[in-house]
PDB file of C-alpha atoms and ligand atoms in Angstrom:
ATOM      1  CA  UNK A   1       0.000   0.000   0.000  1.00 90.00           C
ATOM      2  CA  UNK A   2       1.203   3.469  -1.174  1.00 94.00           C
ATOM      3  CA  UNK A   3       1.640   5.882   1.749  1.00 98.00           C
ATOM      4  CA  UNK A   4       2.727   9.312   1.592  1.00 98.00           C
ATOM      5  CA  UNK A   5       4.044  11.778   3.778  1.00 98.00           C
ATOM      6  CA  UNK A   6       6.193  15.044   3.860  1.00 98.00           C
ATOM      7  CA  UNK A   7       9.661  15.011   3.139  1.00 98.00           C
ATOM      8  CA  UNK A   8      12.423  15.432   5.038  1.00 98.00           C
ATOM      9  CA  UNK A   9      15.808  16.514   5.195  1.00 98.00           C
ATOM     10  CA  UNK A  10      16.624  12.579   5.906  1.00 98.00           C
ATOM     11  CA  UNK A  11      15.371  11.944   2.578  1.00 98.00           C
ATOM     12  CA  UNK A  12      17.537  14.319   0.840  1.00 98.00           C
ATOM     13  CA  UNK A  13      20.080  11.550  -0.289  1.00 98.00           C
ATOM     14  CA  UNK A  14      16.878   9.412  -1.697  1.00 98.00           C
ATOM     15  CA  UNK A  15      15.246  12.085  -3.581  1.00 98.00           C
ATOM     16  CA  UNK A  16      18.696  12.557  -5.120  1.00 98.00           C
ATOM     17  CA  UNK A  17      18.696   9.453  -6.421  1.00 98.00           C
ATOM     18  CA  UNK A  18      15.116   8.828  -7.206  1.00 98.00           C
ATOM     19  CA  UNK A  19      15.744  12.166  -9.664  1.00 98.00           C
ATOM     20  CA  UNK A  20      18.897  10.967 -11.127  1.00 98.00           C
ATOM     21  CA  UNK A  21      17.001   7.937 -12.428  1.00 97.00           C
ATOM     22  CA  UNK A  22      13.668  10.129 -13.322  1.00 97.00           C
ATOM     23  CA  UNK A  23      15.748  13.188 -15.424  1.00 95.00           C
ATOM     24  CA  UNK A  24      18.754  11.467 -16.401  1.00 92.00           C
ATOM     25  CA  UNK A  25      19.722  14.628 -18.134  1.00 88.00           C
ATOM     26  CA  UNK A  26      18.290  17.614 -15.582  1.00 89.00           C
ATOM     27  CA  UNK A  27      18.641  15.742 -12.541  1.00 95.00           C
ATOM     28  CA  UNK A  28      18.822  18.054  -9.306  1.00 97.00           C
ATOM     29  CA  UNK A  29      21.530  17.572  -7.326  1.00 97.00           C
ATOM     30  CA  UNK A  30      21.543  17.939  -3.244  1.00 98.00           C
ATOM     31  CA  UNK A  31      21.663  21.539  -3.160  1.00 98.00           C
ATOM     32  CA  UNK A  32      18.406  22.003  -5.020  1.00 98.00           C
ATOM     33  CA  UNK A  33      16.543  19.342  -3.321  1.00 98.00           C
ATOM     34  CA  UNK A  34      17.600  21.302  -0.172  1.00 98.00           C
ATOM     35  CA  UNK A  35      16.035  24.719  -1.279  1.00 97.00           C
ATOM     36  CA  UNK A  36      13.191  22.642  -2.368  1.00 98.00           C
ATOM     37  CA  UNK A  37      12.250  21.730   1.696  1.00 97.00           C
ATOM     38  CA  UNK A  38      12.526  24.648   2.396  1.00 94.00           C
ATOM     39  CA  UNK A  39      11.530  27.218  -0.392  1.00 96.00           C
ATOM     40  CA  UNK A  40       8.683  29.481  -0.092  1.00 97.00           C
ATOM     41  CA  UNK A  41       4.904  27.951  -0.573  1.00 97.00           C
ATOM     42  CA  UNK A  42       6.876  24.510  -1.408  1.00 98.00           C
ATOM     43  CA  UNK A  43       5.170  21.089  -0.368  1.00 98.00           C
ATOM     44  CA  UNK A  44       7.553  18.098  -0.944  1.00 98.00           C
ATOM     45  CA  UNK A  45       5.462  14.724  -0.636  1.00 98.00           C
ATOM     46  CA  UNK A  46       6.839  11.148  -0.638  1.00 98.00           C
ATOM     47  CA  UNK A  47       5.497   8.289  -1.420  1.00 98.00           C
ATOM     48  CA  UNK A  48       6.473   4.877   0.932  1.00 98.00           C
ATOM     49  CA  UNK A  49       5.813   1.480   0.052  1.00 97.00           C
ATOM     50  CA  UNK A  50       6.948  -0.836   3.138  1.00 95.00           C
ATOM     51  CA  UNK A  51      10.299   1.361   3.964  1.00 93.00           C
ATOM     52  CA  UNK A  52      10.938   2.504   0.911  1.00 97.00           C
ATOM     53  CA  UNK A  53      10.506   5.683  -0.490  1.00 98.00           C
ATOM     54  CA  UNK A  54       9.354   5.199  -4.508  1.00 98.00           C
ATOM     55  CA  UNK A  55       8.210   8.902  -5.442  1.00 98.00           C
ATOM     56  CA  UNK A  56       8.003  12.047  -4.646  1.00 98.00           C
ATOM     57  CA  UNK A  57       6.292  15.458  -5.945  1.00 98.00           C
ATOM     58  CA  UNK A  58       7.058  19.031  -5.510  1.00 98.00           C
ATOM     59  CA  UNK A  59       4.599  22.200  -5.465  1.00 98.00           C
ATOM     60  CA  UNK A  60       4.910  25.709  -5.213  1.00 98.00           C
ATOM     61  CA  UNK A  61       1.319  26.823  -3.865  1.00 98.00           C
ATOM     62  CA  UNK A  62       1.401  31.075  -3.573  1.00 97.00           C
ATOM     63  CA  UNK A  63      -1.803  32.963  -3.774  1.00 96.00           C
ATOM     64  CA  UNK A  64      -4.238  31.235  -6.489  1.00 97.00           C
ATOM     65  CA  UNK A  65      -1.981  29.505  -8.706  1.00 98.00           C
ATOM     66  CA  UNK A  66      -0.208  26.337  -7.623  1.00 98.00           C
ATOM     67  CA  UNK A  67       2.882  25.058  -9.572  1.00 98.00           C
ATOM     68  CA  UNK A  68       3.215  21.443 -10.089  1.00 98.00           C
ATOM     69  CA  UNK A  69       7.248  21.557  -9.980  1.00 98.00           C
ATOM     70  CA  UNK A  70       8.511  18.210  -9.984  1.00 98.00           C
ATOM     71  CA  UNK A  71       7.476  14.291  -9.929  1.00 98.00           C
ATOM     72  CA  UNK A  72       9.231  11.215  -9.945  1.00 98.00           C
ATOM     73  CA  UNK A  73       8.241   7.360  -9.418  1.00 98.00           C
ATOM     74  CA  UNK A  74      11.223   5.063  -9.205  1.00 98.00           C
ATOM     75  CA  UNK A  75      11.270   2.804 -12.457  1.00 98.00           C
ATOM     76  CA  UNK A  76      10.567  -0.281 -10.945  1.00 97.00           C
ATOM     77  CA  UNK A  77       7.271   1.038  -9.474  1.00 98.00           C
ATOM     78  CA  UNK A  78       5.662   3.039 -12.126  1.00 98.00           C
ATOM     79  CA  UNK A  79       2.254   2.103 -13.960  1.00 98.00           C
ATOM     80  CA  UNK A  80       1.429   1.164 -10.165  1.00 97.00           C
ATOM     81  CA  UNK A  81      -1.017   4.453  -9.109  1.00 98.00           C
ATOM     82  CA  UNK A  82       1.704   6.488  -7.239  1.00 98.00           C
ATOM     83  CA  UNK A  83       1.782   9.373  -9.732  1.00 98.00           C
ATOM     84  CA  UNK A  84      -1.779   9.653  -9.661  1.00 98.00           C
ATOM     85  CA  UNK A  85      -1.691   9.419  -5.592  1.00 98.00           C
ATOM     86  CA  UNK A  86       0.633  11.761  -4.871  1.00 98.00           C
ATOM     87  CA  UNK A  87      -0.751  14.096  -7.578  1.00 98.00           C
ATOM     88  CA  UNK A  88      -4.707  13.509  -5.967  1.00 97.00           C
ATOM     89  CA  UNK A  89      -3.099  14.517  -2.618  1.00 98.00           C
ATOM     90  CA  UNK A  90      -1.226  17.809  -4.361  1.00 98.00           C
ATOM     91  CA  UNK A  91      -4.332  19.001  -6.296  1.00 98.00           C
ATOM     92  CA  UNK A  92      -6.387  19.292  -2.352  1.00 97.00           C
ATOM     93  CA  UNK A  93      -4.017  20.450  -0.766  1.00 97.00           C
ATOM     94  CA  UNK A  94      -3.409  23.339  -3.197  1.00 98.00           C
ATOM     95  CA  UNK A  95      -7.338  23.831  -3.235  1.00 97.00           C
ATOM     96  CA  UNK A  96      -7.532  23.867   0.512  1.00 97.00           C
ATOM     97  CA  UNK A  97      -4.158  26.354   0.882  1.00 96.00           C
ATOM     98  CA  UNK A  98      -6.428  28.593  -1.529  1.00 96.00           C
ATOM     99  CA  UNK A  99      -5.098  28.017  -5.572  1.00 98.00           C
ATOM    100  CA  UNK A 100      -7.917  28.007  -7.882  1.00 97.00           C
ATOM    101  CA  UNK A 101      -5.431  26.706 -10.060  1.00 98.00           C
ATOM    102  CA  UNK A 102      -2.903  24.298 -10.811  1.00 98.00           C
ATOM    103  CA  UNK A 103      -0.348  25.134 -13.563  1.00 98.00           C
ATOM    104  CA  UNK A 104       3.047  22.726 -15.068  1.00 98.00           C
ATOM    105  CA  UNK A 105       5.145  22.052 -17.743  1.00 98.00           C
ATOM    106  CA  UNK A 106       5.686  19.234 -19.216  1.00 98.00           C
ATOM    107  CA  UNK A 107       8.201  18.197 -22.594  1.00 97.00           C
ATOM    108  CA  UNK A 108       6.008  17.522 -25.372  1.00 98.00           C
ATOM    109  CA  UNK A 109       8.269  14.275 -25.854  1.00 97.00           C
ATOM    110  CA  UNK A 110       7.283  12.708 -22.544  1.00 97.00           C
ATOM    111  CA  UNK A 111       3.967  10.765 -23.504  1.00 98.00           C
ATOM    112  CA  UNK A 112       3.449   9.156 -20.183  1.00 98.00           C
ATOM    113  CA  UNK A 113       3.675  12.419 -18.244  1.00 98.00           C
ATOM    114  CA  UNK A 114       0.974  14.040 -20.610  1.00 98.00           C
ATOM    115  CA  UNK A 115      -0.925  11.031 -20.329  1.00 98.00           C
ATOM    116  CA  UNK A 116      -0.839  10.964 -16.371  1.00 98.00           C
ATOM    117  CA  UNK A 117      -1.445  14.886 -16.638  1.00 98.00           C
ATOM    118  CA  UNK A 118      -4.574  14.572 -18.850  1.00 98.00           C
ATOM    119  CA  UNK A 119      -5.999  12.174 -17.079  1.00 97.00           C
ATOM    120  CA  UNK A 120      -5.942  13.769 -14.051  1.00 97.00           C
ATOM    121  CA  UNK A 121      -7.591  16.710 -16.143  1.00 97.00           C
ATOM    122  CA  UNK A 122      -5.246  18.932 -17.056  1.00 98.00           C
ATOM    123  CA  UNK A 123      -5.458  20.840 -20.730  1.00 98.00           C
ATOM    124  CA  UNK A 124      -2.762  22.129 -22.826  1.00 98.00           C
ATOM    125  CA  UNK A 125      -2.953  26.168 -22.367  1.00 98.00           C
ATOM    126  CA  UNK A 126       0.018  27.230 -24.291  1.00 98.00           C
ATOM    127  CA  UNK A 127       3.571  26.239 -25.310  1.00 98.00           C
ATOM    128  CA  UNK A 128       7.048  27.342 -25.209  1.00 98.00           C
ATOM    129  CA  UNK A 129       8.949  26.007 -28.081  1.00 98.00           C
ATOM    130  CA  UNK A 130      12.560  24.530 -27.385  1.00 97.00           C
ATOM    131  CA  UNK A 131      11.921  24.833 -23.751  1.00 96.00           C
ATOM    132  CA  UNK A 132      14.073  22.183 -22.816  1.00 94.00           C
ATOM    133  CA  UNK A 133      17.659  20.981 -22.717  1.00 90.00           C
ATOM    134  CA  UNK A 134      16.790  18.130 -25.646  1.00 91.00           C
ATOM    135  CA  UNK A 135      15.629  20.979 -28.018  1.00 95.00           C
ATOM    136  CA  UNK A 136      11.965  19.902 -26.690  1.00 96.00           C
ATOM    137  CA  UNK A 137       9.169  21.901 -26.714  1.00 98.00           C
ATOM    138  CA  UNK A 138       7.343  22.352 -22.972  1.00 98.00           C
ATOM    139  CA  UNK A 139       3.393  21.960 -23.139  1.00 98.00           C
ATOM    140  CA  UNK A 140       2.110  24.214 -20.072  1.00 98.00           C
ATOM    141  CA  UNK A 141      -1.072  22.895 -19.049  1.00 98.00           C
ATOM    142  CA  UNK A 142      -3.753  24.202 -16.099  1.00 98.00           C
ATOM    143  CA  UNK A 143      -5.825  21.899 -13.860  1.00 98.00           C
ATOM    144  CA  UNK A 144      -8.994  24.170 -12.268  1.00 98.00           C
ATOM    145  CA  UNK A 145      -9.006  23.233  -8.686  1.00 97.00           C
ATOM    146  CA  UNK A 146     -13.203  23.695  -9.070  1.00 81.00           C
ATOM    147  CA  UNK A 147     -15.381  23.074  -6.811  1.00 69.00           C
ATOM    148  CA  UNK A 148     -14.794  19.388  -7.211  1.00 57.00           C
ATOM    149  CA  UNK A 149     -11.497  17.949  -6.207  1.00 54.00           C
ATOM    150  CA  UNK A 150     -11.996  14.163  -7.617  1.00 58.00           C
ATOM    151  CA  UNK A 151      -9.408  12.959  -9.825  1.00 58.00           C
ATOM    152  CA  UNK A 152     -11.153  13.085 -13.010  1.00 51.00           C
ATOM    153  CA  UNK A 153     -13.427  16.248 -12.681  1.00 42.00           C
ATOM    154  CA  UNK A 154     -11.772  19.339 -14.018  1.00 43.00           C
TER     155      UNK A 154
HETATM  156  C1  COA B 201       5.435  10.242 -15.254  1.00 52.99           C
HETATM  157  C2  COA B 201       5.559   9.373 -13.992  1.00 52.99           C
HETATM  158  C3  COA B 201       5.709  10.297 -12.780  1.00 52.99           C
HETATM  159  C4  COA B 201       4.272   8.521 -13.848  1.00 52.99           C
HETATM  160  O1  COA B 201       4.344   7.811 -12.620  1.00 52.99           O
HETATM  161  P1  COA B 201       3.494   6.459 -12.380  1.00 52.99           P
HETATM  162  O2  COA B 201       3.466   6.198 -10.917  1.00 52.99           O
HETATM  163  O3  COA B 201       4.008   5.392 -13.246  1.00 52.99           O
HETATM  164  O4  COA B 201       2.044   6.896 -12.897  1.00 52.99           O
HETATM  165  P2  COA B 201       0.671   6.181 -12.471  1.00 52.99           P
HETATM  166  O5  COA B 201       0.900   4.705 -12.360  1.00 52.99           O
HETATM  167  O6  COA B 201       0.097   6.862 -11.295  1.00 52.99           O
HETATM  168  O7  COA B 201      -0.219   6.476 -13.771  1.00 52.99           O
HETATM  169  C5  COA B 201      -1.505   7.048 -13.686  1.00 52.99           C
HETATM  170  C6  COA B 201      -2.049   7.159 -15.099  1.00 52.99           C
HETATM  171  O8  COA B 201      -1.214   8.055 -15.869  1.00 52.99           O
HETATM  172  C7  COA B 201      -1.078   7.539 -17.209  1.00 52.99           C
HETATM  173  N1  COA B 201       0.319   7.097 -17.414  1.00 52.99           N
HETATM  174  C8  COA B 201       1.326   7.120 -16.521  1.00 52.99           C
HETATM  175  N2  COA B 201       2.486   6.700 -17.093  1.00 52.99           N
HETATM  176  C9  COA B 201       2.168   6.391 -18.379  1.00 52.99           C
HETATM  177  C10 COA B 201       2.949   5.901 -19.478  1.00 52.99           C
HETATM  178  N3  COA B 201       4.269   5.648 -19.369  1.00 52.99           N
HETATM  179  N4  COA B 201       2.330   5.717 -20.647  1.00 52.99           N
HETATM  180  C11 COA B 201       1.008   5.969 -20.807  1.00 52.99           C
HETATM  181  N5  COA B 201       0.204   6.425 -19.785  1.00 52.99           N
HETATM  182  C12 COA B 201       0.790   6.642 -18.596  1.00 52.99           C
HETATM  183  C13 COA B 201      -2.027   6.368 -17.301  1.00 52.99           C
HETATM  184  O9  COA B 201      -3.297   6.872 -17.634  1.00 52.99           O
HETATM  185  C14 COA B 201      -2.023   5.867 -15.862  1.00 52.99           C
HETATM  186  O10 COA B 201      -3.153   5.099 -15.549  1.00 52.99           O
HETATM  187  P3  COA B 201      -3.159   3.508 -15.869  1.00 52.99           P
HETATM  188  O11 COA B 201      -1.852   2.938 -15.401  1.00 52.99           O
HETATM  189  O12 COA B 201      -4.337   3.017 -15.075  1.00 52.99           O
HETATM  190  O13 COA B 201      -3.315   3.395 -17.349  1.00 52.99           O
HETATM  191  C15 COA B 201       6.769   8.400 -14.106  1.00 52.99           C
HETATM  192  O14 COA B 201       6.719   7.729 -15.343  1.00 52.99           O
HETATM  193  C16 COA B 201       8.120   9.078 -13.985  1.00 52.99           C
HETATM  194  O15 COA B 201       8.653   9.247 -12.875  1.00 52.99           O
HETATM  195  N6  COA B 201       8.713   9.489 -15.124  1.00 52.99           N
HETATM  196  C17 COA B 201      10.038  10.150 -15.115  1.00 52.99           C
HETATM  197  C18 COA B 201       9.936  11.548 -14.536  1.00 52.99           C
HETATM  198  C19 COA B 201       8.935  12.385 -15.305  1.00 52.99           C
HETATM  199  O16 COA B 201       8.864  12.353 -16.519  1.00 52.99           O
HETATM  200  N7  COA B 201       8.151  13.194 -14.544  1.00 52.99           N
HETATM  201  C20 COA B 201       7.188  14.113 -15.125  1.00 52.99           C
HETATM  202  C21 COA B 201       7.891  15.327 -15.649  1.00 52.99           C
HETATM  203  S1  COA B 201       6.755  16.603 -16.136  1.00 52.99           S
END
Protein backbone atom coordinates (compact mmCIF):
# COMPACT_ATOMS: atom_id res chain seq x y z
CA UNK A 1 0.00 0.00 0.00
CA UNK A 2 1.20 3.47 -1.17
CA UNK A 3 1.64 5.88 1.75
CA UNK A 4 2.73 9.31 1.59
CA UNK A 5 4.04 11.78 3.78
CA UNK A 6 6.19 15.04 3.86
CA UNK A 7 9.66 15.01 3.14
CA UNK A 8 12.42 15.43 5.04
CA UNK A 9 15.81 16.51 5.20
CA UNK A 10 16.62 12.58 5.91
CA UNK A 11 15.37 11.94 2.58
CA UNK A 12 17.54 14.32 0.84
CA UNK A 13 20.08 11.55 -0.29
CA UNK A 14 16.88 9.41 -1.70
CA UNK A 15 15.25 12.08 -3.58
CA UNK A 16 18.70 12.56 -5.12
CA UNK A 17 18.70 9.45 -6.42
CA UNK A 18 15.12 8.83 -7.21
CA UNK A 19 15.74 12.17 -9.66
CA UNK A 20 18.90 10.97 -11.13
CA UNK A 21 17.00 7.94 -12.43
CA UNK A 22 13.67 10.13 -13.32
CA UNK A 23 15.75 13.19 -15.42
CA UNK A 24 18.75 11.47 -16.40
CA UNK A 25 19.72 14.63 -18.13
CA UNK A 26 18.29 17.61 -15.58
CA UNK A 27 18.64 15.74 -12.54
CA UNK A 28 18.82 18.05 -9.31
CA UNK A 29 21.53 17.57 -7.33
CA UNK A 30 21.54 17.94 -3.24
CA UNK A 31 21.66 21.54 -3.16
CA UNK A 32 18.41 22.00 -5.02
CA UNK A 33 16.54 19.34 -3.32
CA UNK A 34 17.60 21.30 -0.17
CA UNK A 35 16.03 24.72 -1.28
CA UNK A 36 13.19 22.64 -2.37
CA UNK A 37 12.25 21.73 1.70
CA UNK A 38 12.53 24.65 2.40
CA UNK A 39 11.53 27.22 -0.39
CA UNK A 40 8.68 29.48 -0.09
CA UNK A 41 4.90 27.95 -0.57
CA UNK A 42 6.88 24.51 -1.41
CA UNK A 43 5.17 21.09 -0.37
CA UNK A 44 7.55 18.10 -0.94
CA UNK A 45 5.46 14.72 -0.64
CA UNK A 46 6.84 11.15 -0.64
CA UNK A 47 5.50 8.29 -1.42
CA UNK A 48 6.47 4.88 0.93
CA UNK A 49 5.81 1.48 0.05
CA UNK A 50 6.95 -0.84 3.14
CA UNK A 51 10.30 1.36 3.96
CA UNK A 52 10.94 2.50 0.91
CA UNK A 53 10.51 5.68 -0.49
CA UNK A 54 9.35 5.20 -4.51
CA UNK A 55 8.21 8.90 -5.44
CA UNK A 56 8.00 12.05 -4.65
CA UNK A 57 6.29 15.46 -5.94
CA UNK A 58 7.06 19.03 -5.51
CA UNK A 59 4.60 22.20 -5.46
CA UNK A 60 4.91 25.71 -5.21
CA UNK A 61 1.32 26.82 -3.86
CA UNK A 62 1.40 31.07 -3.57
CA UNK A 63 -1.80 32.96 -3.77
CA UNK A 64 -4.24 31.24 -6.49
CA UNK A 65 -1.98 29.50 -8.71
CA UNK A 66 -0.21 26.34 -7.62
CA UNK A 67 2.88 25.06 -9.57
CA UNK A 68 3.22 21.44 -10.09
CA UNK A 69 7.25 21.56 -9.98
CA UNK A 70 8.51 18.21 -9.98
CA UNK A 71 7.48 14.29 -9.93
CA UNK A 72 9.23 11.21 -9.95
CA UNK A 73 8.24 7.36 -9.42
CA UNK A 74 11.22 5.06 -9.20
CA UNK A 75 11.27 2.80 -12.46
CA UNK A 76 10.57 -0.28 -10.94
CA UNK A 77 7.27 1.04 -9.47
CA UNK A 78 5.66 3.04 -12.13
CA UNK A 79 2.25 2.10 -13.96
CA UNK A 80 1.43 1.16 -10.16
CA UNK A 81 -1.02 4.45 -9.11
CA UNK A 82 1.70 6.49 -7.24
CA UNK A 83 1.78 9.37 -9.73
CA UNK A 84 -1.78 9.65 -9.66
CA UNK A 85 -1.69 9.42 -5.59
CA UNK A 86 0.63 11.76 -4.87
CA UNK A 87 -0.75 14.10 -7.58
CA UNK A 88 -4.71 13.51 -5.97
CA UNK A 89 -3.10 14.52 -2.62
CA UNK A 90 -1.23 17.81 -4.36
CA UNK A 91 -4.33 19.00 -6.30
CA UNK A 92 -6.39 19.29 -2.35
CA UNK A 93 -4.02 20.45 -0.77
CA UNK A 94 -3.41 23.34 -3.20
CA UNK A 95 -7.34 23.83 -3.23
CA UNK A 96 -7.53 23.87 0.51
CA UNK A 97 -4.16 26.35 0.88
CA UNK A 98 -6.43 28.59 -1.53
CA UNK A 99 -5.10 28.02 -5.57
CA UNK A 100 -7.92 28.01 -7.88
CA UNK A 101 -5.43 26.71 -10.06
CA UNK A 102 -2.90 24.30 -10.81
CA UNK A 103 -0.35 25.13 -13.56
CA UNK A 104 3.05 22.73 -15.07
CA UNK A 105 5.15 22.05 -17.74
CA UNK A 106 5.69 19.23 -19.22
CA UNK A 107 8.20 18.20 -22.59
CA UNK A 108 6.01 17.52 -25.37
CA UNK A 109 8.27 14.27 -25.85
CA UNK A 110 7.28 12.71 -22.54
CA UNK A 111 3.97 10.77 -23.50
CA UNK A 112 3.45 9.16 -20.18
CA UNK A 113 3.67 12.42 -18.24
CA UNK A 114 0.97 14.04 -20.61
CA UNK A 115 -0.92 11.03 -20.33
CA UNK A 116 -0.84 10.96 -16.37
CA UNK A 117 -1.45 14.89 -16.64
CA UNK A 118 -4.57 14.57 -18.85
CA UNK A 119 -6.00 12.17 -17.08
CA UNK A 120 -5.94 13.77 -14.05
CA UNK A 121 -7.59 16.71 -16.14
CA UNK A 122 -5.25 18.93 -17.06
CA UNK A 123 -5.46 20.84 -20.73
CA UNK A 124 -2.76 22.13 -22.83
CA UNK A 125 -2.95 26.17 -22.37
CA UNK A 126 0.02 27.23 -24.29
CA UNK A 127 3.57 26.24 -25.31
CA UNK A 128 7.05 27.34 -25.21
CA UNK A 129 8.95 26.01 -28.08
CA UNK A 130 12.56 24.53 -27.39
CA UNK A 131 11.92 24.83 -23.75
CA UNK A 132 14.07 22.18 -22.82
CA UNK A 133 17.66 20.98 -22.72
CA UNK A 134 16.79 18.13 -25.65
CA UNK A 135 15.63 20.98 -28.02
CA UNK A 136 11.96 19.90 -26.69
CA UNK A 137 9.17 21.90 -26.71
CA UNK A 138 7.34 22.35 -22.97
CA UNK A 139 3.39 21.96 -23.14
CA UNK A 140 2.11 24.21 -20.07
CA UNK A 141 -1.07 22.90 -19.05
CA UNK A 142 -3.75 24.20 -16.10
CA UNK A 143 -5.83 21.90 -13.86
CA UNK A 144 -8.99 24.17 -12.27
CA UNK A 145 -9.01 23.23 -8.69
CA UNK A 146 -13.20 23.69 -9.07
CA UNK A 147 -15.38 23.07 -6.81
CA UNK A 148 -14.79 19.39 -7.21
CA UNK A 149 -11.50 17.95 -6.21
CA UNK A 150 -12.00 14.16 -7.62
CA UNK A 151 -9.41 12.96 -9.83
CA UNK A 152 -11.15 13.08 -13.01
CA UNK A 153 -13.43 16.25 -12.68
CA UNK A 154 -11.77 19.34 -14.02
C1 LIG B 1 5.44 10.24 -15.25
C2 LIG B 1 5.56 9.37 -13.99
C3 LIG B 1 5.71 10.30 -12.78
C4 LIG B 1 4.27 8.52 -13.85
O1 LIG B 1 4.34 7.81 -12.62
P1 LIG B 1 3.49 6.46 -12.38
O2 LIG B 1 3.47 6.20 -10.92
O3 LIG B 1 4.01 5.39 -13.25
O4 LIG B 1 2.04 6.90 -12.90
P2 LIG B 1 0.67 6.18 -12.47
O5 LIG B 1 0.90 4.70 -12.36
O6 LIG B 1 0.10 6.86 -11.30
O7 LIG B 1 -0.22 6.48 -13.77
C5 LIG B 1 -1.51 7.05 -13.69
C6 LIG B 1 -2.05 7.16 -15.10
O8 LIG B 1 -1.21 8.06 -15.87
C7 LIG B 1 -1.08 7.54 -17.21
N1 LIG B 1 0.32 7.10 -17.41
C8 LIG B 1 1.33 7.12 -16.52
N2 LIG B 1 2.49 6.70 -17.09
C9 LIG B 1 2.17 6.39 -18.38
C10 LIG B 1 2.95 5.90 -19.48
N3 LIG B 1 4.27 5.65 -19.37
N4 LIG B 1 2.33 5.72 -20.65
C11 LIG B 1 1.01 5.97 -20.81
N5 LIG B 1 0.20 6.42 -19.78
C12 LIG B 1 0.79 6.64 -18.60
C13 LIG B 1 -2.03 6.37 -17.30
O9 LIG B 1 -3.30 6.87 -17.63
C14 LIG B 1 -2.02 5.87 -15.86
O10 LIG B 1 -3.15 5.10 -15.55
P3 LIG B 1 -3.16 3.51 -15.87
O11 LIG B 1 -1.85 2.94 -15.40
O12 LIG B 1 -4.34 3.02 -15.07
O13 LIG B 1 -3.31 3.40 -17.35
C15 LIG B 1 6.77 8.40 -14.11
O14 LIG B 1 6.72 7.73 -15.34
C16 LIG B 1 8.12 9.08 -13.99
O15 LIG B 1 8.65 9.25 -12.88
N6 LIG B 1 8.71 9.49 -15.12
C17 LIG B 1 10.04 10.15 -15.11
C18 LIG B 1 9.94 11.55 -14.54
C19 LIG B 1 8.93 12.39 -15.31
O16 LIG B 1 8.86 12.35 -16.52
N7 LIG B 1 8.15 13.19 -14.54
C20 LIG B 1 7.19 14.11 -15.12
C21 LIG B 1 7.89 15.33 -15.65
S1 LIG B 1 6.75 16.60 -16.14
Amino acid sequence: MTELRDATPTDLDTLVTLDALGFPADAWDRPAWEAELDGPGRRVRVAVVGDEVVGALVTMTLGEVSDLVRVVVRPEARRNGVARVLLTDALSHAKAAGADRMLLEVSALNRGAIALYVDAGFTQIDQRPRYYKDGSDALVLRRSLGPSCNWSAS
